[in-house]
Short mmCIF file of C-alpha atoms and ligand atoms in Angstrom, two decimals:
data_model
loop_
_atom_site.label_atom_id
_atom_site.label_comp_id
_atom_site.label_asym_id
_atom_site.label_seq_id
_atom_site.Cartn_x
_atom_site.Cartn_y
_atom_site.Cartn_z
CA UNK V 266 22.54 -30.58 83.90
CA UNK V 267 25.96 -31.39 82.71
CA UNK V 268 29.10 -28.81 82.55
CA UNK V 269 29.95 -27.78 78.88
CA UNK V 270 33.31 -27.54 78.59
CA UNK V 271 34.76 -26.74 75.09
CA UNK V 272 38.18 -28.11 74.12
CA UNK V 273 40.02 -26.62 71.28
CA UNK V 274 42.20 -28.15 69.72
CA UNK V 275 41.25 -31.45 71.24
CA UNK V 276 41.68 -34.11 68.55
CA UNK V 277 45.20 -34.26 69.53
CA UNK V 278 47.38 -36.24 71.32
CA UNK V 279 47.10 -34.76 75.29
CA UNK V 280 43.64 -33.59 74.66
CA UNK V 281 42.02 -36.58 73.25
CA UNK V 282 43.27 -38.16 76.49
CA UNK V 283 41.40 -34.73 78.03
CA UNK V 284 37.96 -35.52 76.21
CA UNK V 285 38.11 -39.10 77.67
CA UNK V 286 38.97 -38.08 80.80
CA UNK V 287 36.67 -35.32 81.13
CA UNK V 288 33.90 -37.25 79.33
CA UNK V 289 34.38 -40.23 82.12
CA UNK V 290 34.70 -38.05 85.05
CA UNK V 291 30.68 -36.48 84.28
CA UNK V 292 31.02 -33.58 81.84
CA UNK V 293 29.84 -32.90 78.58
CA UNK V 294 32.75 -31.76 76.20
CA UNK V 295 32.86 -30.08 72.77
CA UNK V 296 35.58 -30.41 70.44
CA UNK V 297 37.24 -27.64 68.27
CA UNK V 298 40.58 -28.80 65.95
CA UNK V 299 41.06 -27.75 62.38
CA UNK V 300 43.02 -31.20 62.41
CA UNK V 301 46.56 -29.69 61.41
CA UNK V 302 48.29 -32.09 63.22
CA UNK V 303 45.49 -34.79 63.97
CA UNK V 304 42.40 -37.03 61.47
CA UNK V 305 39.18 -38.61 62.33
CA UNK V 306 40.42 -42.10 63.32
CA UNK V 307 41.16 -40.07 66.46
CA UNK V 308 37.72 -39.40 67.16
CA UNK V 309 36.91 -43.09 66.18
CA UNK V 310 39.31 -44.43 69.03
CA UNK V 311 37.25 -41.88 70.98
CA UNK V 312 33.70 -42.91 70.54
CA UNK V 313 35.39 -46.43 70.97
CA UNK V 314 36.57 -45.76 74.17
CA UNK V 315 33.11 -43.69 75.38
CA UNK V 316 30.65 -45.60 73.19
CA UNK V 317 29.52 -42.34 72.13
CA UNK V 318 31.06 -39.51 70.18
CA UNK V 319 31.20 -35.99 71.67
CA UNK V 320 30.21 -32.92 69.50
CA UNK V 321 33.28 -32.17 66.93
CA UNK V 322 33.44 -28.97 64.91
CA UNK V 323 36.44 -28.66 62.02
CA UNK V 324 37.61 -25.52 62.35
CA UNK V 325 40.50 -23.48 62.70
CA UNK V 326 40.22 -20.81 65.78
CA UNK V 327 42.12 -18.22 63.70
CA UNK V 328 38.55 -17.89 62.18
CA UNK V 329 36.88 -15.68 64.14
CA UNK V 330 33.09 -15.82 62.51
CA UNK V 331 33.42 -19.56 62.84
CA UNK V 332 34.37 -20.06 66.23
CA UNK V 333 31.58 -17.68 67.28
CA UNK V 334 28.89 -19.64 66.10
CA UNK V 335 30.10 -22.21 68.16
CA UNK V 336 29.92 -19.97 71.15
CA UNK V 337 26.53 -19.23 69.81
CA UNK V 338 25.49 -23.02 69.80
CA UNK V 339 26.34 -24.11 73.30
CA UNK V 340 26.04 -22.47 76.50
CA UNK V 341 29.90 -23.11 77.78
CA UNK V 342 30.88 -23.40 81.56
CA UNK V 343 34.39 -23.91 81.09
CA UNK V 344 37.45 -23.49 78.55
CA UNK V 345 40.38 -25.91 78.20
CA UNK V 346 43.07 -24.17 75.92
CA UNK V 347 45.78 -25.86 73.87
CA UNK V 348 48.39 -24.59 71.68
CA UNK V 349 48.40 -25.66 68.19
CA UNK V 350 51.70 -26.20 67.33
CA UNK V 351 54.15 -27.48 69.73
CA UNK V 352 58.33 -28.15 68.71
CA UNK V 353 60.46 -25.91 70.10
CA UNK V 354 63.10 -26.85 67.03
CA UNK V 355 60.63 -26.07 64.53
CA UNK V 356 59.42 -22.66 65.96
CA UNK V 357 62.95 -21.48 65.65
CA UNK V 358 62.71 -22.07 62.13
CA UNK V 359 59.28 -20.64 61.56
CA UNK V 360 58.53 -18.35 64.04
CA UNK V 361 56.15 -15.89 62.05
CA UNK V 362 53.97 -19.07 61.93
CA UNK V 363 54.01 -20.26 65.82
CA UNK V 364 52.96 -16.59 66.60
CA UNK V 365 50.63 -16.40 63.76
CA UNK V 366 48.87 -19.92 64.56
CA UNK V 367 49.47 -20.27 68.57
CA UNK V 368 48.65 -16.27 69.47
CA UNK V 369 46.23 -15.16 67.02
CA UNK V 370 43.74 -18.33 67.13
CA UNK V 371 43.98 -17.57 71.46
CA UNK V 372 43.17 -14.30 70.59
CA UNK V 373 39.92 -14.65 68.78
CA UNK V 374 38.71 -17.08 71.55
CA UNK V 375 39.40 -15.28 74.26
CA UNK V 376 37.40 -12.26 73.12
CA UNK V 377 34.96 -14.53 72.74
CA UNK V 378 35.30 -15.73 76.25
CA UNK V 379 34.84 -12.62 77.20
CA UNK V 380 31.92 -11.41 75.29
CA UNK V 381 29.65 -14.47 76.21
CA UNK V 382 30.92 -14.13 79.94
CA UNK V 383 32.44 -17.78 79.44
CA UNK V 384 35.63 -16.94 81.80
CA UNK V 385 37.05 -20.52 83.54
CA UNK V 386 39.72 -21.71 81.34
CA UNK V 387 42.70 -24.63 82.01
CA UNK V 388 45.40 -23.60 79.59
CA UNK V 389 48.24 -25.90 78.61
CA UNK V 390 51.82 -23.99 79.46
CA UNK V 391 54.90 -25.17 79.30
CA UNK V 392 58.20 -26.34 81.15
CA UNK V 393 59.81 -24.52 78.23
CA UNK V 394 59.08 -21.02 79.55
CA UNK V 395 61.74 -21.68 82.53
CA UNK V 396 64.99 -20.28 82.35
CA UNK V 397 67.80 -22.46 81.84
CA UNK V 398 69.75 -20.97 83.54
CA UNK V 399 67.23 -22.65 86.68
CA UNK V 400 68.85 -25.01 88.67
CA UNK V 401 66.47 -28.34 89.14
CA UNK V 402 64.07 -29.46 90.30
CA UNK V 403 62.48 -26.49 89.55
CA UNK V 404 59.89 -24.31 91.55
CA UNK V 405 56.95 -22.56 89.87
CA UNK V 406 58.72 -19.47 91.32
CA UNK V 407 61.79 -19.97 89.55
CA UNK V 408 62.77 -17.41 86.64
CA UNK V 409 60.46 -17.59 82.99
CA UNK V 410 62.92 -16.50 80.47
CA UNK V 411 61.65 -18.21 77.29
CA UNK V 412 64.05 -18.93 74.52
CA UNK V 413 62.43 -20.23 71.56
CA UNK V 414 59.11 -18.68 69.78
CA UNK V 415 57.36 -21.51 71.02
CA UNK V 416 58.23 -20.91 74.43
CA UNK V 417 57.32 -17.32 73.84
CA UNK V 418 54.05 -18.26 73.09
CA UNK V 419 53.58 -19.94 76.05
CA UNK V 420 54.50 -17.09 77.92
CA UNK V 421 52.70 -14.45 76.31
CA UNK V 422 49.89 -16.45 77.09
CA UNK V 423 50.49 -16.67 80.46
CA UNK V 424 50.83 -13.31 80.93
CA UNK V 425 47.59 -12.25 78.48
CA UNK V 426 45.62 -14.77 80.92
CA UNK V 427 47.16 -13.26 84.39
CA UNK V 428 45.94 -9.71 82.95
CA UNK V 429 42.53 -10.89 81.63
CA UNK V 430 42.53 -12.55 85.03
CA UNK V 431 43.10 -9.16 86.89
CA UNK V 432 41.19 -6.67 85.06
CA UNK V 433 38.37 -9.06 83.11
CA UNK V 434 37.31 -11.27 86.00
CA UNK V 435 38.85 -14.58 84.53
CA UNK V 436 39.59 -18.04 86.56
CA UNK V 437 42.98 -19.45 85.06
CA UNK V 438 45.31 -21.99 85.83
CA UNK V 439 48.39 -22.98 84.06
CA UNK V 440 49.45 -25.68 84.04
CA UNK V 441 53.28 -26.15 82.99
CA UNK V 442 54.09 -29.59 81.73
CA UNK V 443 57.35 -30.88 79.72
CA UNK V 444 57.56 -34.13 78.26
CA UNK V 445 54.11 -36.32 78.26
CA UNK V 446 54.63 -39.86 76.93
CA UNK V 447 52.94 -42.66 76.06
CA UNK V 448 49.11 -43.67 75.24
CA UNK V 449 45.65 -44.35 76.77
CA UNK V 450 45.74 -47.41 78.51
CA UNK V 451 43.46 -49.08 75.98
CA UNK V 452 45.97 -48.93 73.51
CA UNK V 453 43.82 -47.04 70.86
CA UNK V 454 44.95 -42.82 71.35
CA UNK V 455 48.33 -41.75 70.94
CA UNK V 456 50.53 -39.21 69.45
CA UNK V 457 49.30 -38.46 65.78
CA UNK V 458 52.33 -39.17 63.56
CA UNK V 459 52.35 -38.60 60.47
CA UNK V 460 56.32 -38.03 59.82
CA UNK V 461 59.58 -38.69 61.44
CA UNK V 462 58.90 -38.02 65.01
CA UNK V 463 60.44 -35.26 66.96
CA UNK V 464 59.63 -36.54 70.71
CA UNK V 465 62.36 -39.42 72.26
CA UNK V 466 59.89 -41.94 73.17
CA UNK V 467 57.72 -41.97 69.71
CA UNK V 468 60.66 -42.28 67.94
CA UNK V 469 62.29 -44.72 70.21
CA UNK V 470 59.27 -47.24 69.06
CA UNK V 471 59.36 -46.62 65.92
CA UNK V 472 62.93 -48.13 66.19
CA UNK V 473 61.58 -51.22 68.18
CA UNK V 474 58.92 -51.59 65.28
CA UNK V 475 61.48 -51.60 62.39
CA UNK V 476 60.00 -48.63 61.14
CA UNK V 477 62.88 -46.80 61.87
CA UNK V 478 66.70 -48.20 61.69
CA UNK V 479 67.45 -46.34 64.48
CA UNK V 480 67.65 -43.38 67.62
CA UNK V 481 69.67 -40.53 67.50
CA UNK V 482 70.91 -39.50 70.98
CA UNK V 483 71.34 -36.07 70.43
CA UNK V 484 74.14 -34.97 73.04
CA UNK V 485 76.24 -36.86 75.18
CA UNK V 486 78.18 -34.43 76.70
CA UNK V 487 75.69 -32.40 78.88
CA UNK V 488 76.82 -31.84 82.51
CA UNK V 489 74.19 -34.83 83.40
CA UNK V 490 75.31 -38.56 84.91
CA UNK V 491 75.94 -40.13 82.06
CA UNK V 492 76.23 -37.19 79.24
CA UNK V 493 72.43 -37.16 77.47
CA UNK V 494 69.55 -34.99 78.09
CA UNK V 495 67.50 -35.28 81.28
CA UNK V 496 64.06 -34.87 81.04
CA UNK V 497 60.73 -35.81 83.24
CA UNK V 498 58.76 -38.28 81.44
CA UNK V 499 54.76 -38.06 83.23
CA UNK V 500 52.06 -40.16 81.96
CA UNK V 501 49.82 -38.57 80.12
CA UNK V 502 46.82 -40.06 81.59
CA UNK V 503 48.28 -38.99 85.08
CA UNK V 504 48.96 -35.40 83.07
CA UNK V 505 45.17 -35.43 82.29
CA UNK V 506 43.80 -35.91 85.26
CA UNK V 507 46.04 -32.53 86.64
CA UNK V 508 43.13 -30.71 84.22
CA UNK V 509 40.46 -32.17 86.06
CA UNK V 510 41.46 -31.28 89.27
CA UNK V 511 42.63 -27.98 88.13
CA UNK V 512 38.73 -27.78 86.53
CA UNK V 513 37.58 -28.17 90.15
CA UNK V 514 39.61 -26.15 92.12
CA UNK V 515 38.13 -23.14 89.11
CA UNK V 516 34.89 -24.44 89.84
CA UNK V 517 35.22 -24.03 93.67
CA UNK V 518 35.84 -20.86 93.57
CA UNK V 519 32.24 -18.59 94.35
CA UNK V 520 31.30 -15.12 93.94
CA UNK V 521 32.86 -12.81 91.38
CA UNK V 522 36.65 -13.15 92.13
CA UNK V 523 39.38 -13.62 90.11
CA UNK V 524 41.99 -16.53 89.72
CA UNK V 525 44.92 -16.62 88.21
CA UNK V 526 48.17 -19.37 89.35
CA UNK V 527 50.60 -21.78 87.91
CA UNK V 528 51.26 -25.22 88.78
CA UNK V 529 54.19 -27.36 87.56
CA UNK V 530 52.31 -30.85 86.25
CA UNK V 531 55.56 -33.54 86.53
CA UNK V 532 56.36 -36.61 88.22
CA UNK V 533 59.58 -34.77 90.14
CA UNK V 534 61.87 -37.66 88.33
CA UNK V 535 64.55 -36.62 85.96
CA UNK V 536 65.73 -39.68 83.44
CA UNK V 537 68.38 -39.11 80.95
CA UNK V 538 68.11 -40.55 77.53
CA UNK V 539 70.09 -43.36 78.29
CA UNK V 540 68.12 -44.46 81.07
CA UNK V 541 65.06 -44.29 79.00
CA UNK V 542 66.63 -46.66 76.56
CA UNK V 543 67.27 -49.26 79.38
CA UNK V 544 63.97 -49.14 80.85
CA UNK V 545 62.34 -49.78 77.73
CA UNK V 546 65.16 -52.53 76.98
CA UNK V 547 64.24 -53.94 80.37
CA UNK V 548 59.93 -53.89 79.83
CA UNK V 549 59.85 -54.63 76.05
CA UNK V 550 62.89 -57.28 76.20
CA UNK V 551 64.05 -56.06 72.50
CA UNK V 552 67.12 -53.87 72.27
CA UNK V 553 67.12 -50.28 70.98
CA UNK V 554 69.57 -49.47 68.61
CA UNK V 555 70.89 -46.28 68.79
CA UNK V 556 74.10 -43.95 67.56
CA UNK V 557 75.51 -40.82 69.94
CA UNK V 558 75.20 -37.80 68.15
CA UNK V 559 76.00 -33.96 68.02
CA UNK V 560 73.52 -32.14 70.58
CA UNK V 561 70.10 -30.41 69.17
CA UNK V 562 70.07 -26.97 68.74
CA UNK V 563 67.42 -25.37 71.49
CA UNK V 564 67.89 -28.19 73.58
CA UNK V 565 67.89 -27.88 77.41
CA UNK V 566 70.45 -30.25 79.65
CA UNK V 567 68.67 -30.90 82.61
CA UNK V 568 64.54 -30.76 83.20
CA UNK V 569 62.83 -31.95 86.49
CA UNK V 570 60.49 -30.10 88.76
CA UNK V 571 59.72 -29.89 92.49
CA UNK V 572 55.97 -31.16 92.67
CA UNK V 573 55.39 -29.83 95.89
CA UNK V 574 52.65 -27.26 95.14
CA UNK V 575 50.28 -29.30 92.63
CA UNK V 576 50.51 -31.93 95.64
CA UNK V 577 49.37 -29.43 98.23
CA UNK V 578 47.14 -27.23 96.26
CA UNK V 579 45.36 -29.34 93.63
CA UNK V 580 46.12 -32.94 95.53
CA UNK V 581 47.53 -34.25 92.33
CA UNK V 582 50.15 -36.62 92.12
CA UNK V 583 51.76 -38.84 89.26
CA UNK V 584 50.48 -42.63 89.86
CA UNK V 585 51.70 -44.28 87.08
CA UNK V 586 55.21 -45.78 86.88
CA UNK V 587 57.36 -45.30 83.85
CA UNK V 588 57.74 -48.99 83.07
CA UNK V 589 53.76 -49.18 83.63
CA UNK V 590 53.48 -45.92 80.77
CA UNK V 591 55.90 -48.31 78.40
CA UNK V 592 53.83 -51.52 78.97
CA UNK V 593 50.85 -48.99 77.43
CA UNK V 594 52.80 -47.90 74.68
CA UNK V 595 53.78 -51.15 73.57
CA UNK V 596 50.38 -52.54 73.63
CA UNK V 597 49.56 -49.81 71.11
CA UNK V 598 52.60 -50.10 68.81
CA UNK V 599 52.16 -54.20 69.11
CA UNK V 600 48.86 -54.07 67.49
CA UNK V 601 49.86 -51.82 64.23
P1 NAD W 1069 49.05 -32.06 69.11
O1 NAD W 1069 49.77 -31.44 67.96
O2 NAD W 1069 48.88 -33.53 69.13
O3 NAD W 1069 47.59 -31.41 69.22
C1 NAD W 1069 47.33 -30.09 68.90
C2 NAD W 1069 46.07 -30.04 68.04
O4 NAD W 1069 45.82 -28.68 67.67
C3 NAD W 1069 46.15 -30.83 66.74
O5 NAD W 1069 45.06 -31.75 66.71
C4 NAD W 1069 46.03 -29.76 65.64
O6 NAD W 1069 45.32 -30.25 64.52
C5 NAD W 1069 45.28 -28.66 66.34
N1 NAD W 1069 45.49 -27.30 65.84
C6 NAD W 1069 46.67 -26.69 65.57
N2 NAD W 1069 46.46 -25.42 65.19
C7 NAD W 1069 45.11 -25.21 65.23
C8 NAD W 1069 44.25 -24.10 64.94
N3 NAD W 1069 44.74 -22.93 64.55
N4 NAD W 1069 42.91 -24.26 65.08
C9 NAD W 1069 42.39 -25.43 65.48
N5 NAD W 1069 43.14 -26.51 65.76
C10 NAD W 1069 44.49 -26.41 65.64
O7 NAD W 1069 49.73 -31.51 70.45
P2 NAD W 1069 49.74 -32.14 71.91
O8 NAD W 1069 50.96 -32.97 72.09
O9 NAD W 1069 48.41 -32.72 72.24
O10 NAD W 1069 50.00 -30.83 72.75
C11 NAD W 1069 48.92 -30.08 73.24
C12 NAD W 1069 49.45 -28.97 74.10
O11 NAD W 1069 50.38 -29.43 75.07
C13 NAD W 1069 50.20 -27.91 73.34
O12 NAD W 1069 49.89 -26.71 73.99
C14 NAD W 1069 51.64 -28.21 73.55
O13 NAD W 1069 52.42 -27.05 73.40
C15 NAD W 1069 51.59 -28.66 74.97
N6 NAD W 1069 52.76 -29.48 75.30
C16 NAD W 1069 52.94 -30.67 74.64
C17 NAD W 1069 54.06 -31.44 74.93
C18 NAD W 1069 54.31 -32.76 74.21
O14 NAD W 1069 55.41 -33.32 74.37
N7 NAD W 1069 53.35 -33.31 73.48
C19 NAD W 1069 54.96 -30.99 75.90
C20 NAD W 1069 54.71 -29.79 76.56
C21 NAD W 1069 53.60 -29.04 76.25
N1 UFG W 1070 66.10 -36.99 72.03
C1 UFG W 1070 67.03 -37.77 71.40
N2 UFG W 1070 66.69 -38.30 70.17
C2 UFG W 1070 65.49 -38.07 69.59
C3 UFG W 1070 64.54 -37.28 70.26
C4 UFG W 1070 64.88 -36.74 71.48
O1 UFG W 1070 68.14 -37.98 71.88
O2 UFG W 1070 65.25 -38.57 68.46
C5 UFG W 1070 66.46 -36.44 73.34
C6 UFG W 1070 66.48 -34.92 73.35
O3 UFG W 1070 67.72 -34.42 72.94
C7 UFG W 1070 66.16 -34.62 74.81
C8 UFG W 1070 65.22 -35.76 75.21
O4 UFG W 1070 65.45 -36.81 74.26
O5 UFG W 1070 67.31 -34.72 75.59
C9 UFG W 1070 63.75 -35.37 75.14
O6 UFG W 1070 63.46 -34.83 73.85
P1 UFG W 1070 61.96 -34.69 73.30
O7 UFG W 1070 62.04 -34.20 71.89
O8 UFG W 1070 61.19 -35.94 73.54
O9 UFG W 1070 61.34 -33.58 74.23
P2 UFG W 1070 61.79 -32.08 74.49
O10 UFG W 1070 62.17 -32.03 75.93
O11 UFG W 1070 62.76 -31.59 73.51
O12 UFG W 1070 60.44 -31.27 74.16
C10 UFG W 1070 59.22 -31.53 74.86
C11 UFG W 1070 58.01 -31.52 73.92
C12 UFG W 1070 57.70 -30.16 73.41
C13 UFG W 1070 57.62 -29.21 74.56
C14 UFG W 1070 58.90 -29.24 75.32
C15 UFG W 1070 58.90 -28.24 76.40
O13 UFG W 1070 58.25 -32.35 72.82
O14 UFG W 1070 56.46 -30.15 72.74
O15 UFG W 1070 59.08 -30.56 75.84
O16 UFG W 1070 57.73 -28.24 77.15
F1 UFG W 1070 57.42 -27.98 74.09
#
């Protein structure tokens, strides 16, 4: 019989690519989303993609009586956990909400977890909870010092999982990921926009498709090669695929122990802003236009990781090259 796995929160952007994924590589998924920051065509592109529609249920996890019923209805192997809501520049401004929305709704499902003895779960961390103070590439030993509520949440989490871990029997991996780009290679799942977006590479096509006059660079006096923001741009099929093999090594694991680890999910390969714009430049052959501006409050310099232990431990690597992750984009953003 097929693995249930239930997905919350997965009608957007990374965990659509998750259902797919998931879906293709043998298991049987279940999607939870109250569809804050997502709508149905999503699920369309997914049944387009599969042929077939996994189970969706509308629903917000902060609703306890809800969510049980769901636990009621399907006998779950496995949880994959994401947050809901996801700027670090917004949490500062509404932090009462990122707790309320990202901690509460994690809450109710993990007691449910824990009641119907449902305790694998792949939760979605971030590169955010690292200190800056770090010094790339950065180690999943280096320091967590998070310093926005969104972060916070994030680490809280962590933290909540490695005690539930220790004292409730739960399997967890976190996985810690920064900036996931791009679209399924079939052109038809991306980010959900449906406002100015926040993220460098959505907004970058939005320029290229006149949508938008044009970028922002926010910064160009960082301590970095040429003065903008370094960040490392993964794939997000290739960031997928980390939550499969992270599924597995959870799965492998017999007997009644307990797991709890982190693993840093990048490609190792820091590109500034400026080198972003010329690769796209270079793979889309249409020019970016763009004006240097102040630098973003919350904003980190520098971002790259040392991939050394996802590569060892979970045999996952990044395949996909970032011109390769453009070409997909630009398929999508070609066809609206
Ligand atoms: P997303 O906003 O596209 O998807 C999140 C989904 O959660 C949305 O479909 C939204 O409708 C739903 N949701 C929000 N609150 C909910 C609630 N209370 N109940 C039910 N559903 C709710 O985000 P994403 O880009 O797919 O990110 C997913 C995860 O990855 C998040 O944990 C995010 O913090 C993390 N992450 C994302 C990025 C990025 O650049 N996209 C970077 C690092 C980490
Ligand atoms: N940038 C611009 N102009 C823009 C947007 C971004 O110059 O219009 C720059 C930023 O200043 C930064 C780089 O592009 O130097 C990347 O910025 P993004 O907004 O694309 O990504 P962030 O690194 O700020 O944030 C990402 C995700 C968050 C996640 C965070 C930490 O968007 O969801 O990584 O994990 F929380």
């Amino acid at each position: 019989m097929k693995k249930i796995l239930l997905i919350t929160w997965g009608m957007g952007y990374i965990w659509s690519h998750a259902v797919v994924a998931f879906e293709q590589a043998g298991y049987r998924t279940v999607i939870v989303d109250n569809l804050y920051n997502s709508d149905l065509s999503t699920y369309e592109w997914i049944g387009n993609i599969l042929w077939y529609k996994p189970d969706f249920h509308e629903l917000d996890l902060r609703n306890k009586n809800e969510l049980e019923e769901i636990f009621k209805k399907y006998d779950f192997d496995w949880v994959l956990h994401f947050a809901g809501l996801k700027a670090p520049f917004e949490s500062q401004e509404k932090p009462v909400l990122y707790f309320q929305n990202n901690i509460s709704g994690s809450l109710n499902l993990f007691e449910l977890m824990n009641t119907y003895d449902v305790k694998n779960i792949v939760f979605s961390s971030s590169a955010s909870t690292y200190s800056t103070v770090n010094v790339p590439p950065i180690t999943e030993k280096c320091n967590q010092v998070p310093e926005t509520p969104y972060a916070t949440s994030k680490f809280v989490w962590e933290k909540i999982l490695e005690d539930l871990s220790k004292f409730s029997g739960f399997r967890s991996i976190n996985l810690r990921y920064f900036n996931p780009v791009w679209c399924h290679p079939s052109g038809h799942i991306w980010e959900y926009l449906d406002d100015i977006p926040n993220n460098l590479f959505p907004y970058i096509f939005q320029v290229l498709s006149g949508r938008l006059p044009s970028l922002k660079v926010f910064g160009s006096d960082y301590d970095t090669l040429d003065g903008t923001g370094v960040r490392d741009y993964i794939d997000v099929v290739d960031l997928v695929d980390a939550h499969v093999l992270a599924y597995k090594k959870l799965s492998g694991i017999t007997g009644n122990f307990w797991f709890n680890d982190s693993f840093n999910v990048w490609t190792g390969k820091g590109t500034s802003v400026l080198q972003a714009i010329d690769v796209v430049e270079t793979v889309v052959w249409k020019k970016v236009e763009y004006s240097m501006m102040d630098r973003r409050p919350g904003d980190i310099p520098v971002s790259y990781c040392n991939t050394n232990k996802i590569q060892i431990e979970l045999g996952w690597k990044s395949l996909t090259s970032l011109e390769q992750s453009i070409q997909n984009s630009w398929k999508f953003y070609n066809k609206q």
